[in-house]
XYZ file of C-alpha atoms in Angstrom:
439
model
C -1.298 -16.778 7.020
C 2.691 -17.422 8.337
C 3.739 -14.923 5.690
C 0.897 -12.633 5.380
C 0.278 -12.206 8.982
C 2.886 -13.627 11.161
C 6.311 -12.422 9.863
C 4.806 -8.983 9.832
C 3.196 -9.085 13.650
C 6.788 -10.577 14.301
C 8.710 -7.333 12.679
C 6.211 -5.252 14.342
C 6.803 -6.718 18.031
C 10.115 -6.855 17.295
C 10.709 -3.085 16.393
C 8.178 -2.188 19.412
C 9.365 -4.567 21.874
C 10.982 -2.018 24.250
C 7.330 -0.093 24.416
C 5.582 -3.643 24.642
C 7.225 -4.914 27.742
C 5.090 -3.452 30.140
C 2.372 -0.111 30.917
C 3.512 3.296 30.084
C 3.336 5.614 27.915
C 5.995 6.570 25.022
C 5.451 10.229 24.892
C 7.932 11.148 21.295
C 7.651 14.190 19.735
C 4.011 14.002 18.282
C 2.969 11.233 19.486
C 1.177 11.912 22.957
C -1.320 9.127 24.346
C -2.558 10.642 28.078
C -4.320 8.713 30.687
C -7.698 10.728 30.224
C -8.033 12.969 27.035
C -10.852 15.534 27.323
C -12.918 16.167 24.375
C -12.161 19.572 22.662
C -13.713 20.787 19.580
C -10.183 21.617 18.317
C -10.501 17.538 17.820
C -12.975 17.971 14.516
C -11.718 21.254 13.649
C -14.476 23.252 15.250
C -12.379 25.946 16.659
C -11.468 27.551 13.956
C -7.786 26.405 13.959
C -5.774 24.802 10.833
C -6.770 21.016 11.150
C -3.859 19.488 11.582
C -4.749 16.717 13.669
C -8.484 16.312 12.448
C -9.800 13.589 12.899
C -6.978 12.021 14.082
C -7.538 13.658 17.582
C -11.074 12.703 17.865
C -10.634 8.843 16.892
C -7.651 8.615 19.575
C -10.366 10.350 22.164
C -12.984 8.143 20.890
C -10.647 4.768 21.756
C -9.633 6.461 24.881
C -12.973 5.916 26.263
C -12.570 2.410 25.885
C -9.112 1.506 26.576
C -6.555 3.184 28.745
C -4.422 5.189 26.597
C -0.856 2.995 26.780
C -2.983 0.304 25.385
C -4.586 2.178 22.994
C -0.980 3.750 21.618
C 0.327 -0.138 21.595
C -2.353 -1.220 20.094
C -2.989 1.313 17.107
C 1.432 1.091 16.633
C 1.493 -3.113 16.306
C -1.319 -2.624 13.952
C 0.202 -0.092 11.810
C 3.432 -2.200 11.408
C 1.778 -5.579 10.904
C -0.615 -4.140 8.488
C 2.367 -1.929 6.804
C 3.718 -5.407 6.242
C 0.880 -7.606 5.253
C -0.501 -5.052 2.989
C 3.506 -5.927 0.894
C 2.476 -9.238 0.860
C -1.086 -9.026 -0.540
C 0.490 -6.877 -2.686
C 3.155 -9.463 -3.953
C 0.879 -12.184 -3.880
C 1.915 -13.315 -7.211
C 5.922 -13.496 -6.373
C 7.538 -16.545 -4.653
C 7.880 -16.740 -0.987
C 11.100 -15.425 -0.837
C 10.762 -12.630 -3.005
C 7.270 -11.786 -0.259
C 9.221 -12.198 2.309
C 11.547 -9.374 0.909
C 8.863 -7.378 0.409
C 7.366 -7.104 3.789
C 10.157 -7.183 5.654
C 10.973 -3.937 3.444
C 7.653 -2.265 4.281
C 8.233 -2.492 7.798
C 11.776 -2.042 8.450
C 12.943 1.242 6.287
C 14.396 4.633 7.711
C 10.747 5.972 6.664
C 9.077 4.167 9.501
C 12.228 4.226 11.484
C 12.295 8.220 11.474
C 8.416 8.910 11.291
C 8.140 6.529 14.541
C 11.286 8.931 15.901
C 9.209 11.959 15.083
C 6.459 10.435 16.042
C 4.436 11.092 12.946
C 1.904 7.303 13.921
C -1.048 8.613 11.802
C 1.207 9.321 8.580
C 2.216 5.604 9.048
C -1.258 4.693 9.288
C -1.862 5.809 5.943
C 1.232 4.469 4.399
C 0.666 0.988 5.656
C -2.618 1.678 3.529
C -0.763 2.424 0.532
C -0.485 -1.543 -0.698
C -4.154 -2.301 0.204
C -5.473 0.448 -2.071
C -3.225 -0.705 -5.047
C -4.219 -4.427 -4.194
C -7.727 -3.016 -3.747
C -7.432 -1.190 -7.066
C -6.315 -4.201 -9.678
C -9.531 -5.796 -7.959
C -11.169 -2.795 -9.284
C -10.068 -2.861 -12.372
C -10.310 -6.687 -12.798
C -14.343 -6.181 -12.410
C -14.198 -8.743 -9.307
C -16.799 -8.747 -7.010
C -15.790 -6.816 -3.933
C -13.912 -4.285 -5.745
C -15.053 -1.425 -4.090
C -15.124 -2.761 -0.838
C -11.462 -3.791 -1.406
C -10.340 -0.182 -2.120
C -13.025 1.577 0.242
C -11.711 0.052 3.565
C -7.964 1.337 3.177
C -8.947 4.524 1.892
C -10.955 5.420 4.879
C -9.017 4.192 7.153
C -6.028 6.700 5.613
C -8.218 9.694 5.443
C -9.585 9.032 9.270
C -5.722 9.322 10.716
C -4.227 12.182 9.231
C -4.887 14.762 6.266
C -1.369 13.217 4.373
C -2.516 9.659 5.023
C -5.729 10.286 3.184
C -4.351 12.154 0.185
C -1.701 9.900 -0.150
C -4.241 7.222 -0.647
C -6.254 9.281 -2.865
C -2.768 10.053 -5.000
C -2.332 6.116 -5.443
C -6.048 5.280 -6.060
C -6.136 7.919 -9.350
C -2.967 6.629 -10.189
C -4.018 3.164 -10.581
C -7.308 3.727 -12.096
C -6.155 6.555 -14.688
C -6.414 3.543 -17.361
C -10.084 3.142 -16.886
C -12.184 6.423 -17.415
C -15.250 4.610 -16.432
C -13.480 4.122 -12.702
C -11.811 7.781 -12.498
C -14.810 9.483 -11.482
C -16.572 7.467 -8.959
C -12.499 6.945 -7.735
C -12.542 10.689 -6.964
C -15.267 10.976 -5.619
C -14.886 8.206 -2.795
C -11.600 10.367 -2.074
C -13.099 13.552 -1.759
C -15.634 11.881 0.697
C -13.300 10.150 2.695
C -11.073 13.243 3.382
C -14.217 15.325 4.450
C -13.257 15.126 7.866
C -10.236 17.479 7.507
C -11.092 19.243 3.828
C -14.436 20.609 5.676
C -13.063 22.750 8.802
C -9.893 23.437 6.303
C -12.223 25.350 4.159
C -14.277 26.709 6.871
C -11.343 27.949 8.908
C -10.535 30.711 6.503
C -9.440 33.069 9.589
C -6.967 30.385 10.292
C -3.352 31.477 10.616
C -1.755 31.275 6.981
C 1.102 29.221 6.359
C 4.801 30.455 7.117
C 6.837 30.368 3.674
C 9.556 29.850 5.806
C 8.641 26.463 6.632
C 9.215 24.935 3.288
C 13.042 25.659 3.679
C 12.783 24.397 7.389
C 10.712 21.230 6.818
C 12.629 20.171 3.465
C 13.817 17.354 2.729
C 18.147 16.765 3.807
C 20.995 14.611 3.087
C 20.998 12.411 6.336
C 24.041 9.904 4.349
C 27.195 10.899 2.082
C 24.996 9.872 -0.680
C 23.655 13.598 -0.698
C 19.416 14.292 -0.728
C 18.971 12.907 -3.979
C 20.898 8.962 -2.442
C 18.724 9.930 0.987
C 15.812 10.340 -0.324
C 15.915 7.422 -2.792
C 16.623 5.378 0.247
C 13.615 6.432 2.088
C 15.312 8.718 4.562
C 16.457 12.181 4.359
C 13.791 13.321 6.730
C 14.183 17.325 8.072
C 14.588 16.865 11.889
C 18.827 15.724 12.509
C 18.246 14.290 15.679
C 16.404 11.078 14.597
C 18.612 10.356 11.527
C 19.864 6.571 12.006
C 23.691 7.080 13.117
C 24.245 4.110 10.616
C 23.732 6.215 7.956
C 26.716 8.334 8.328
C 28.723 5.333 7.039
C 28.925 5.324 3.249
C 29.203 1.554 3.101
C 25.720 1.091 5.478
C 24.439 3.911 3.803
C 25.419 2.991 -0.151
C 23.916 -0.978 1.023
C 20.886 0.724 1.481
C 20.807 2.927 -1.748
C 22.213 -0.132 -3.729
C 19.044 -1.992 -2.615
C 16.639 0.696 -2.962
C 17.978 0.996 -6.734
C 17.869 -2.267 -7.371
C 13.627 -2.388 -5.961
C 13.399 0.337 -8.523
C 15.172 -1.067 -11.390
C 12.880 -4.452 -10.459
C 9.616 -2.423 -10.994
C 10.878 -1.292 -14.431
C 11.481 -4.613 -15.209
C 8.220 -5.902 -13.995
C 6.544 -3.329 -16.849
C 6.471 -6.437 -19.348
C 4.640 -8.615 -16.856
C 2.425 -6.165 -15.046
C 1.751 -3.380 -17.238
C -1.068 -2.284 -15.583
C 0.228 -2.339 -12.089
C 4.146 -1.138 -12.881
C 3.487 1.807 -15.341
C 1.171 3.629 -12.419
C 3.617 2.738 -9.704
C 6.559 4.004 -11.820
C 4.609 7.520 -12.066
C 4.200 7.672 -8.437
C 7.321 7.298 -7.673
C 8.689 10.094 -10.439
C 5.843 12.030 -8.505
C 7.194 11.223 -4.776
C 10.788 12.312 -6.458
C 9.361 15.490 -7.520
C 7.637 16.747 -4.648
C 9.861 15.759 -2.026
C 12.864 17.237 -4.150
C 11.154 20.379 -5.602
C 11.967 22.467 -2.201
C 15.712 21.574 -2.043
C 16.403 23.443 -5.514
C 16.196 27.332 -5.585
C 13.378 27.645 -8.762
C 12.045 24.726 -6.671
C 11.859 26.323 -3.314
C 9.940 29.337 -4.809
C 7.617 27.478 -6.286
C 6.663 25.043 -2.916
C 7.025 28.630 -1.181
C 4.127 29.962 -3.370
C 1.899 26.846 -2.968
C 2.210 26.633 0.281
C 1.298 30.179 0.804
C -1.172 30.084 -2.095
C -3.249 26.675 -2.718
C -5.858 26.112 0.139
C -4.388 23.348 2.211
C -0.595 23.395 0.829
C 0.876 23.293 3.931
C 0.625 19.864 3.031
C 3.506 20.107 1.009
C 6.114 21.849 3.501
C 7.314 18.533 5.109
C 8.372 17.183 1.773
C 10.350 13.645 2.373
C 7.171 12.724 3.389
C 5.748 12.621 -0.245
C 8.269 9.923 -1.093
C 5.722 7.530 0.353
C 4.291 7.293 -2.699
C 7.099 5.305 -4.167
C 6.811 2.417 -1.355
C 4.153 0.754 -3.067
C 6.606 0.471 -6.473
C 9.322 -0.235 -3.958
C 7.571 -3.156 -2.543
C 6.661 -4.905 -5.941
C 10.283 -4.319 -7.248
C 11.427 -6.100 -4.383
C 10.058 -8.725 -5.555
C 10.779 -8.144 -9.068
C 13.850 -10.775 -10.035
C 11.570 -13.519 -7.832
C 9.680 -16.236 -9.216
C 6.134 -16.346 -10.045
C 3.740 -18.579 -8.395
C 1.908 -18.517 -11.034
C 1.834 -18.676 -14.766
C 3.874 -15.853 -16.926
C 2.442 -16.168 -20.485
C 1.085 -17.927 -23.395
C 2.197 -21.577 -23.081
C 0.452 -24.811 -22.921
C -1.469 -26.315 -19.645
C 0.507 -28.340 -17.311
C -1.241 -29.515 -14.199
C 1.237 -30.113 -11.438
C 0.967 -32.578 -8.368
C -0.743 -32.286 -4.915
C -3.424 -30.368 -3.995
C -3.787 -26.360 -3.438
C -6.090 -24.901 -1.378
C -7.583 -21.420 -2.211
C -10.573 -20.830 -0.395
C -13.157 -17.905 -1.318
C -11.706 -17.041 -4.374
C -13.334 -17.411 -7.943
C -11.752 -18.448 -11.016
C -13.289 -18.561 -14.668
C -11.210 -20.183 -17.520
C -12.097 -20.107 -21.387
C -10.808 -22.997 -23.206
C -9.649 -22.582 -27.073
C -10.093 -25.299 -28.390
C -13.242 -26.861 -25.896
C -13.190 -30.583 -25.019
C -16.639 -31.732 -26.732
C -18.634 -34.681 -24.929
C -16.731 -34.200 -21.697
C -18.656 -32.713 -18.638
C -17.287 -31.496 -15.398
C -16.385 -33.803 -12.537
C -19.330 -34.287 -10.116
C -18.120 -31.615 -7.611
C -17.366 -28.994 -10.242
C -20.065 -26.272 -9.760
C -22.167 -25.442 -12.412
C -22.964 -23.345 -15.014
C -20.237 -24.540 -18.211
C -21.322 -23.226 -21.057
C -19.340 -23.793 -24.460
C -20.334 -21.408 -27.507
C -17.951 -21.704 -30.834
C -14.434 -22.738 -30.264
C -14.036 -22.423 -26.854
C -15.733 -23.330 -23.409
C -16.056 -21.357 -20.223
C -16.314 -22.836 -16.201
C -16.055 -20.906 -13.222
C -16.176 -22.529 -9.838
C -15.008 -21.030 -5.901
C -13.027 -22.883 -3.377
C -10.509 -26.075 -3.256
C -8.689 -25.524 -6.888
C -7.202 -29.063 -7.605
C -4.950 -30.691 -10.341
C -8.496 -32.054 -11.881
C -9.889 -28.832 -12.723
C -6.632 -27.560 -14.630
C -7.190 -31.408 -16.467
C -10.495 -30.979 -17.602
C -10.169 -27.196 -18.150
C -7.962 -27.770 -21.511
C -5.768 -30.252 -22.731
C -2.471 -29.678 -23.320
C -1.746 -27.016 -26.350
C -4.526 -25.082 -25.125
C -4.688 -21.524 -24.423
C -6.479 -20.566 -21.297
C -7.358 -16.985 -19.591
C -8.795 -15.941 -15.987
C -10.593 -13.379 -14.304
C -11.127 -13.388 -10.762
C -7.702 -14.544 -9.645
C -4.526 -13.233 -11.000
C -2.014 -15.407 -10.817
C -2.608 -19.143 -9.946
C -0.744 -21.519 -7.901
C 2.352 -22.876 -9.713
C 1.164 -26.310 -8.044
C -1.834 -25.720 -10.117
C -0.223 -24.797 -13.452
C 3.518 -23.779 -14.499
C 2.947 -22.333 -17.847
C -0.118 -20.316 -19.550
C -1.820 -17.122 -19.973
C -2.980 -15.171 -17.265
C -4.041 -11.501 -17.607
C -4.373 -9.565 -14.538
C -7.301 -7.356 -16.657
């Protein structure tokens, strides 16, 4: 809960502190929280305008009726960051604390959020704090666990319900993850498609909505805001369009090159991570060559004619004229990379069982073990849930809640193999060496 929860409601207060000190509004560039917003059916995209803002209008007006609007903008910017930053460490749950701790400090303090919060661009952040939870949502998915659904359903709503680029961000790293599994690709894309209704609907309504300017792919492209150039900027989560809100640190090629150097080295950490976590790496690595792509295509002149012609072309590719934005898609692979060179709390690969000392609690999670080969005339300990069932060579127990030294004991003696579904990765308190697949 310190880790998960607290360091990233500390970041959060920390970076907001100045707007947390007292009532009043913080009125920056988009971001525009009023004392008494009126409803308007410009809010759901009723008026025949581009939706923009839909619904991210209507679900500020809706809060607004509850809760002055200072307190409402405070309120919906802490939980952005803290969840930005929790989200990092669900997602490197598996890691050592330090290597967490990297993580989520990473997640919330970046030039990304640093420059969207300058722009004012709150409901893009929404939906890439919501960019972990749908991959941590996904390997739930894929690992058949109970709750699966619900794990990936919650983030991905809550994406599409702030901003158009929020929700097909989440959509882009849902498919990603779930390519894999055919069986999961459909229903995956169709709970995206439902969850963006909101804006998709009045987009393809509005047809007599103004078109989109071609001339706003050169002006909303992606820049060099450090000596590093666009490709350096970009790769360090900055290089966003607008010069004013550039960090002046940047300018510096040492400041600058720090952050590059660690922004490579996350990277190089999630291509490293592709022999432990195959199945999360390999679809984080192609989101990030995908975030390269589209938030570099417009800076090249083949490039720019080709975002010129979607934009102008594809129903709803004005999405893609503010291209550093796209780059959001590599935070998730970011975040894990971070963590890459840490150590795992739990076990790496085949080995034999060690139980360690003490006691770890885990409550509400299930585990299952299959013992090869089974311990014959031994039954569980009294407090060991049933069923255990042994068939063959091997022998299968699953049980929810306190995880002690005992279980690991009477799971498999030592030489054993043993295998989980439910929870990937146990506690290294639990056991140091074995086989764990996150599938």
């Amino acid at each position: 809960m310190v880790l998960g929860w607290g360091l990233p409601l500390l970041l959060a207060v920390t970076l907001l502190g100045p707007l947390l000190l007292g009532r009043g509004y913080a009125l920056v560039g988009d971001m525009v929280f009023v004392p008494d917003q009126p409803w308007k059916p410009r809010w759901i995209g009723a008026d025949g305008s581009v939706p923009r803002a839909v619904p991210t209008d209507a679900v500020t007006w809706a809060l607004g009726t509850v809760l002055p609007g200072d307190v409402v903008q405070k309120l919906l910017l802490v939980l952005t960051l803290t969840l930005a930053g929790a989200g990092a460490a669900a997602l490197t749950a598996h890691r050592s604390t330090g290597a967490r701790a990297v993580a989520t400090v990473l997640a919330v303090w970046n030039p990304f959020v640093h420059e969207r919060l300058a722009i004012g661009h709150w409901a893009l952040l929404v939906g890439y704090a919501m960019l972990p939870w749908v991959v941590v949502g996904a390997q739930r998915l894929r690992a058949r666990e109970a709750g699966g659904w619900r794990a990936v359903c919650w983030p991905l709503a809550l994406a599409g319900l702030t901003s158009p680029t929020g929700g097909v961000l989440a959509a882009f790293v849902l498919l990603a993850m779930v390519v894999p599994r055919p069986r999961l690709l459909g229903p995956a894309l169709g709970l995206a498609l439902v969850v963006n209704l909101p804006w998709l609907l009045p987009g393809i309504v509005n047809t007599a909505a103004t078109p989109a300017d071609p001339f706003g792919v050169q002006a909303f492209a992606a820049r060099a805001d450090s000596p590093w150039g666009v490709l350096g900027s970009v790769l360090s989560l900055g290089g966003i369009w607008k010069e004013s809100v550039a960090v002046a640190a940047r300018d510096s090629w040492l400041l600058s090159g720090v952050g590059v150097g660690l922004s490579l080295a996350a990277f190089a950490g999630l291509v490293l991570a592709r022999r432990r976590d195959p199945a999360v790496a390999v679809p984080l690595l192609s989101l990030v060559g995908v975030g390269l792509v589209l938030t570099l295509l417009p800076t090249v002149g083949a490039g720019e004619r080709v975002a010129e012609w979607l934009v102008t072309t594809i129903p709803g590719g004005g999405l893609l004229r503010d291209s550093q934005k796209w780059m959001a898609t590599g935070v998730a692979g970011a975040l894990l990379g971070s963590g890459g060179g840490g150590r795992r709390r739990g076990p790496r690969g085949p080995g034999v069982v060690a139980p360690g000392r003490g006691r770890c609690w885990w409550p509400g999670r299930r585990f299952r073990c299959w013992c090869s080969p089974p311990r014959a005339g031994v039954s569980p300990a009294p407090w060991l849930p049933t069923p255990t069932r042994r068939s063959g060579t091997t022998s299968a127990v699953s049980w929810s809640g306190p995880v002690r030294p005992t279980v690991a004991r009477w799971c498999c003696r030592s030489g054993s193999t043993v295998a989980s579904t439910g929870t990937v990765g146990m506690p290294c308190w639990i056991l140091r060496r074995g086989s764990f697949p996150a599938t």
